[in-house]
PDB file of C-alpha atoms in Angstrom:
ATOM      1  CA  MET A  19     -15.032  12.862 -10.874  1.00 62.00           C
ATOM      2  CA  GLU A  20     -11.562  14.299 -10.832  1.00 86.00           C
ATOM      3  CA  LYS A  21      -9.001  12.738  -8.537  1.00 83.00           C
ATOM      4  CA  ARG A  22      -8.440  15.765  -6.308  1.00 85.00           C
ATOM      5  CA  LYS A  23     -12.148  16.182  -5.558  1.00 88.00           C
ATOM      6  CA  ARG A  24     -12.494  12.456  -4.822  1.00 91.00           C
ATOM      7  CA  GLN A  25      -9.531  12.602  -2.452  1.00 88.00           C
ATOM      8  CA  GLU A  26     -10.965  15.684  -0.721  1.00 90.00           C
ATOM      9  CA  ALA A  27     -14.228  13.758  -0.272  1.00 92.00           C
ATOM     10  CA  ILE A  28     -12.292  10.832   1.247  1.00 92.00           C
ATOM     11  CA  LEU A  29     -10.544  13.130   3.723  1.00 90.00           C
ATOM     12  CA  SER A  30     -13.835  14.728   4.691  1.00 91.00           C
ATOM     13  CA  LEU A  31     -15.514  11.345   5.197  1.00 93.00           C
ATOM     14  CA  ILE A  32     -12.774   9.861   7.377  1.00 90.00           C
ATOM     15  CA  ARG A  33     -12.887  12.943   9.601  1.00 87.00           C
ATOM     16  CA  LYS A  34     -16.646  12.604  10.075  1.00 90.00           C
ATOM     17  CA  HIS A  35     -17.058   8.811  10.208  1.00 89.00           C
ATOM     18  CA  ALA A  36     -15.160   5.879  11.732  1.00 87.00           C
ATOM     19  CA  ILE A  37     -14.472   4.066   8.456  1.00 90.00           C
ATOM     20  CA  ALA A  38     -12.694   0.748   8.973  1.00 88.00           C
ATOM     21  CA  THR A  39     -12.454  -0.804   5.496  1.00 90.00           C
ATOM     22  CA  GLN A  40     -11.989   0.227   1.906  1.00 91.00           C
ATOM     23  CA  GLU A  41     -15.413  -1.249   1.132  1.00 92.00           C
ATOM     24  CA  ASP A  42     -16.984   0.973   3.801  1.00 93.00           C
ATOM     25  CA  LEU A  43     -15.218   3.966   2.292  1.00 93.00           C
ATOM     26  CA  VAL A  44     -16.501   3.126  -1.229  1.00 94.00           C
ATOM     27  CA  ALA A  45     -20.043   2.851   0.206  1.00 95.00           C
ATOM     28  CA  HIS A  46     -19.752   6.222   1.977  1.00 95.00           C
ATOM     29  CA  LEU A  47     -18.413   7.789  -1.229  1.00 94.00           C
ATOM     30  CA  ARG A  48     -21.335   6.388  -3.231  1.00 94.00           C
ATOM     31  CA  ARG A  49     -23.821   7.822  -0.708  1.00 94.00           C
ATOM     32  CA  ALA A  50     -22.042  11.172  -1.165  1.00 93.00           C
ATOM     33  CA  GLY A  51     -22.523  10.894  -4.945  1.00 93.00           C
ATOM     34  CA  VAL A  52     -18.963   9.816  -5.767  1.00 93.00           C
ATOM     35  CA  ARG A  53     -18.741   6.780  -8.050  1.00 92.00           C
ATOM     36  CA  THR A  54     -15.482   4.893  -7.654  1.00 93.00           C
ATOM     37  CA  THR A  55     -13.988   1.422  -7.232  1.00 92.00           C
ATOM     38  CA  GLN A  56     -12.182  -0.252  -4.356  1.00 89.00           C
ATOM     39  CA  ALA A  57      -8.973  -0.361  -6.455  1.00 88.00           C
ATOM     40  CA  THR A  58      -9.101   3.420  -6.985  1.00 90.00           C
ATOM     41  CA  VAL A  59      -9.809   3.985  -3.287  1.00 90.00           C
ATOM     42  CA  SER A  60      -6.832   1.772  -2.414  1.00 85.00           C
ATOM     43  CA  ARG A  61      -4.528   3.974  -4.522  1.00 82.00           C
ATOM     44  CA  ASP A  62      -6.051   7.119  -3.009  1.00 85.00           C
ATOM     45  CA  ILE A  63      -5.458   5.805   0.515  1.00 84.00           C
ATOM     46  CA  ALA A  64      -1.776   5.252  -0.280  1.00 77.00           C
ATOM     47  CA  GLU A  65      -1.371   8.658  -1.948  1.00 76.00           C
ATOM     48  CA  LEU A  66      -3.081  10.477   0.917  1.00 82.00           C
ATOM     49  CA  GLY A  67      -0.917   8.758   3.515  1.00 79.00           C
ATOM     50  CA  LEU A  68      -3.920   7.281   5.314  1.00 84.00           C
ATOM     51  CA  ALA A  69      -3.452   4.506   7.812  1.00 82.00           C
ATOM     52  CA  ARG A  70      -5.677   2.366   9.959  1.00 80.00           C
ATOM     53  CA  VAL A  71      -5.392   3.401  13.565  1.00 79.00           C
ATOM     54  CA  PRO A  72      -6.943   1.896  16.674  1.00 75.00           C
ATOM     55  CA  GLY A  73     -10.566   2.907  17.091  1.00 69.00           C
ATOM     56  CA  SER A  74     -12.785   3.073  20.146  1.00 65.00           C
ATOM     57  CA  GLY A  75     -12.973  -0.445  21.446  1.00 63.00           C
ATOM     58  CA  PRO A  76     -10.949  -3.631  21.244  1.00 62.00           C
ATOM     59  CA  GLY A  77     -10.367  -4.933  17.737  1.00 61.00           C
ATOM     60  CA  LEU A  78     -11.786  -1.806  16.121  1.00 74.00           C
ATOM     61  CA  SER A  79      -9.821   0.398  13.757  1.00 80.00           C
ATOM     62  CA  ARG A  80     -10.498   3.288  11.417  1.00 85.00           C
ATOM     63  CA  TYR A  81      -8.735   5.212   8.685  1.00 87.00           C
ATOM     64  CA  ALA A  82      -7.006   8.432   9.652  1.00 85.00           C
ATOM     65  CA  GLN A  83      -4.768  10.911   7.896  1.00 78.00           C
ATOM     66  CA  LEU A  84      -1.400  10.859   9.562  1.00 66.00           C
ATOM     67  CA  GLY A  85       0.428  13.183   7.140  1.00 49.00           C
ATOM     68  CA  GLU A  86      -0.440  16.691   6.021  1.00 42.00           C
ATOM     69  CA  GLY A  87      -2.054  17.748   2.754  1.00 41.00           C
ATOM     70  CA  LEU A  88      -2.668  15.814  -0.442  1.00 39.00           C
ATOM     71  CA  GLY A  89      -0.017  13.696  -2.093  1.00 44.00           C
ATOM     72  CA  ALA A  90       3.514  13.067  -0.885  1.00 48.00           C
ATOM     73  CA  ALA A  91       4.444  14.723   2.354  1.00 54.00           C
ATOM     74  CA  SER A  92       7.727  16.443   3.090  1.00 59.00           C
ATOM     75  CA  THR A  93      10.354  14.725   5.222  1.00 66.00           C
ATOM     76  CA  ALA A  94       9.423  16.951   8.157  1.00 69.00           C
ATOM     77  CA  ALA A  95       5.727  16.058   7.743  1.00 71.00           C
ATOM     78  CA  ARG A  96       6.600  12.352   7.634  1.00 75.00           C
ATOM     79  CA  GLU A  97       8.551  12.616  10.874  1.00 80.00           C
ATOM     80  CA  GLU A  98       5.681  14.620  12.371  1.00 79.00           C
ATOM     81  CA  ARG A  99       3.339  11.785  11.362  1.00 79.00           C
ATOM     82  CA  LEU A 100       5.505   9.365  13.347  1.00 85.00           C
ATOM     83  CA  GLN A 101       5.604  11.764  16.298  1.00 85.00           C
ATOM     84  CA  ARG A 102       1.791  12.004  16.353  1.00 82.00           C
ATOM     85  CA  LEU A 103       1.547   8.209  16.337  1.00 83.00           C
ATOM     86  CA  LEU A 104       4.013   7.905  19.200  1.00 84.00           C
ATOM     87  CA  ARG A 105       2.146  10.577  21.160  1.00 81.00           C
ATOM     88  CA  ASP A 106      -1.037   8.467  20.901  1.00 81.00           C
ATOM     89  CA  LEU A 107       0.409   4.949  21.084  1.00 84.00           C
ATOM     90  CA  PRO A 108       2.708   3.411  23.669  1.00 87.00           C
ATOM     91  CA  LEU A 109       5.874   2.078  22.053  1.00 89.00           C
ATOM     92  CA  THR A 110       8.666   0.020  23.589  1.00 92.00           C
ATOM     93  CA  VAL A 111      11.957  -0.323  21.713  1.00 94.00           C
ATOM     94  CA  ARG A 112      14.216  -3.341  22.225  1.00 93.00           C
ATOM     95  CA  ARG A 113      17.534  -4.135  20.586  1.00 93.00           C
ATOM     96  CA  GLY A 114      17.938  -7.271  18.520  1.00 91.00           C
ATOM     97  CA  GLN A 115      20.900  -8.457  16.480  1.00 91.00           C
ATOM     98  CA  GLY A 116      20.931  -6.139  13.472  1.00 92.00           C
ATOM     99  CA  LEU A 117      17.404  -5.004  14.175  1.00 95.00           C
ATOM    100  CA  ALA A 118      15.181  -3.147  16.552  1.00 95.00           C
ATOM    101  CA  VAL A 119      11.987  -4.702  17.878  1.00 96.00           C
ATOM    102  CA  LEU A 120       9.160  -2.228  18.483  1.00 95.00           C
ATOM    103  CA  ILE A 121       6.154  -3.302  20.539  1.00 94.00           C
ATOM    104  CA  SER A 122       2.918  -1.329  20.756  1.00 91.00           C
ATOM    105  CA  THR A 123      -0.833  -1.950  20.994  1.00 90.00           C
ATOM    106  CA  PRO A 124      -2.734  -4.470  18.843  1.00 89.00           C
ATOM    107  CA  GLY A 125      -3.462  -3.127  15.372  1.00 86.00           C
ATOM    108  CA  SER A 126      -0.850  -0.369  15.534  1.00 87.00           C
ATOM    109  CA  ALA A 127       2.184  -2.045  13.943  1.00 89.00           C
ATOM    110  CA  ALA A 128       1.306  -1.274  10.308  1.00 88.00           C
ATOM    111  CA  PRO A 129       0.857   2.499  10.782  1.00 87.00           C
ATOM    112  CA  ILE A 130       4.054   2.675  12.842  1.00 91.00           C
ATOM    113  CA  ALA A 131       6.025   0.707  10.230  1.00 90.00           C
ATOM    114  CA  SER A 132       4.625   2.850   7.437  1.00 87.00           C
ATOM    115  CA  ALA A 133       5.535   6.035   9.298  1.00 88.00           C
ATOM    116  CA  LEU A 134       9.057   4.733   9.962  1.00 91.00           C
ATOM    117  CA  ASP A 135       9.492   3.781   6.303  1.00 87.00           C
ATOM    118  CA  GLY A 136       8.406   7.287   5.341  1.00 83.00           C
ATOM    119  CA  THR A 137      10.993   9.055   7.479  1.00 85.00           C
ATOM    120  CA  GLY A 138      13.900   8.153   5.220  1.00 85.00           C
ATOM    121  CA  TRP A 139      16.174   7.737   8.241  1.00 90.00           C
ATOM    122  CA  SER A 140      19.534   6.343   7.147  1.00 92.00           C
ATOM    123  CA  GLU A 141      19.552   3.829  10.021  1.00 95.00           C
ATOM    124  CA  ILE A 142      16.514   2.006   8.614  1.00 95.00           C
ATOM    125  CA  VAL A 143      16.903  -0.581   5.865  1.00 95.00           C
ATOM    126  CA  GLY A 144      13.251  -1.701   6.071  1.00 94.00           C
ATOM    127  CA  THR A 145      10.418  -2.735   8.347  1.00 95.00           C
ATOM    128  CA  VAL A 146       8.132  -5.741   8.811  1.00 95.00           C
ATOM    129  CA  ALA A 147       4.879  -5.226  10.699  1.00 93.00           C
ATOM    130  CA  GLY A 148       2.772  -7.792  12.517  1.00 92.00           C
ATOM    131  CA  ASP A 149      -0.223  -6.867  14.633  1.00 90.00           C
ATOM    132  CA  ASP A 150       1.485  -5.156  17.563  1.00 93.00           C
ATOM    133  CA  THR A 151       5.175  -5.675  16.719  1.00 95.00           C
ATOM    134  CA  VAL A 152       7.461  -4.081  14.146  1.00 95.00           C
ATOM    135  CA  PHE A 153      10.856  -5.494  13.205  1.00 97.00           C
ATOM    136  CA  VAL A 154      13.138  -2.743  11.929  1.00 97.00           C
ATOM    137  CA  ALA A 155      16.137  -3.961   9.926  1.00 96.00           C
ATOM    138  CA  LEU A 156      18.997  -1.614  10.715  1.00 96.00           C
ATOM    139  CA  ALA A 157      21.800  -0.457   8.447  1.00 94.00           C
ATOM    140  CA  PRO A 158      25.098  -2.309   8.948  1.00 94.00           C
ATOM    141  CA  GLN A 159      26.682   0.593  10.801  1.00 91.00           C
ATOM    142  CA  PRO A 160      28.073   0.383  14.352  1.00 88.00           C
ATOM    143  CA  ARG A 161      25.959   3.316  15.574  1.00 93.00           C
ATOM    144  CA  ALA A 162      22.737   2.471  13.699  1.00 94.00           C
ATOM    145  CA  TYR A 163      20.809   1.184  16.729  1.00 94.00           C
ATOM    146  CA  PRO A 164      21.880   3.908  19.186  1.00 94.00           C
ATOM    147  CA  ALA A 165      21.054   6.628  16.646  1.00 94.00           C
ATOM    148  CA  PHE A 166      17.689   5.026  15.796  1.00 94.00           C
ATOM    149  CA  ALA A 167      16.783   4.512  19.464  1.00 93.00           C
ATOM    150  CA  GLN A 168      17.742   8.089  20.308  1.00 93.00           C
ATOM    151  CA  ARG A 169      15.505   9.445  17.515  1.00 92.00           C
ATOM    152  CA  LEU A 170      12.554   7.389  18.774  1.00 92.00           C
ATOM    153  CA  ALA A 171      13.165   8.414  22.386  1.00 92.00           C
ATOM    154  CA  ARG A 172      13.107  12.078  21.318  1.00 90.00           C
ATOM    155  CA  LEU A 173       9.715  11.417  19.707  1.00 87.00           C
ATOM    156  CA  GLY A 174       8.315   9.817  22.879  1.00 86.00           C
ATOM    157  CA  ALA A 175       9.048   6.091  22.655  1.00 88.00           C
ATOM    158  CA  PHE A 176      10.265   4.093  25.649  1.00 88.00           C
ATOM    159  CA  VAL A 177      13.663   2.613  24.840  1.00 88.00           C
ATOM    160  CA  GLU A 178      14.680  -0.322  27.021  1.00 86.00           C
ATOM    161  CA  ARG A 179      18.136  -0.038  28.541  1.00 84.00           C
ATOM    162  CA  GLU A 180      20.715  -2.518  27.412  1.00 75.00           C
ATOM    163  CA  ASP A 181      22.429  -4.690  30.011  1.00 64.00           C
TER     164      ASP A 181
END
């Protein structure tokens, strides 16, 4: 099956079903008549900009499309992806030395970090995601943290005041 049709099938399946793992997705694809491997599905997930988001219930997650369209999203779409996440997930921003510490709900750190990485914001050097916490390494610029915090506040995050 051609790549585009397989990816369209993936998008259709994740809209209809709460699919939590790549193995589940491969099984759903097979039931829909699409033969593929977990490695191919893994690449498709990355290309489509899918992320695991909290599902209904503690410890549950599912794949969701956070960007628009197939393939690489525009810068505006990547920022919109982050905005949608922040609309659905509580996020607290704290200042560290040379970094920002972002705290959200369990299971949400990876999608938030991925969305931040995708923005291309000049203040961000990189991110490290745990379960509910993201460390954001900030550029060595005096105004990196204030600019970063202001962007997140505009998108709906709670930024703790500095003493």
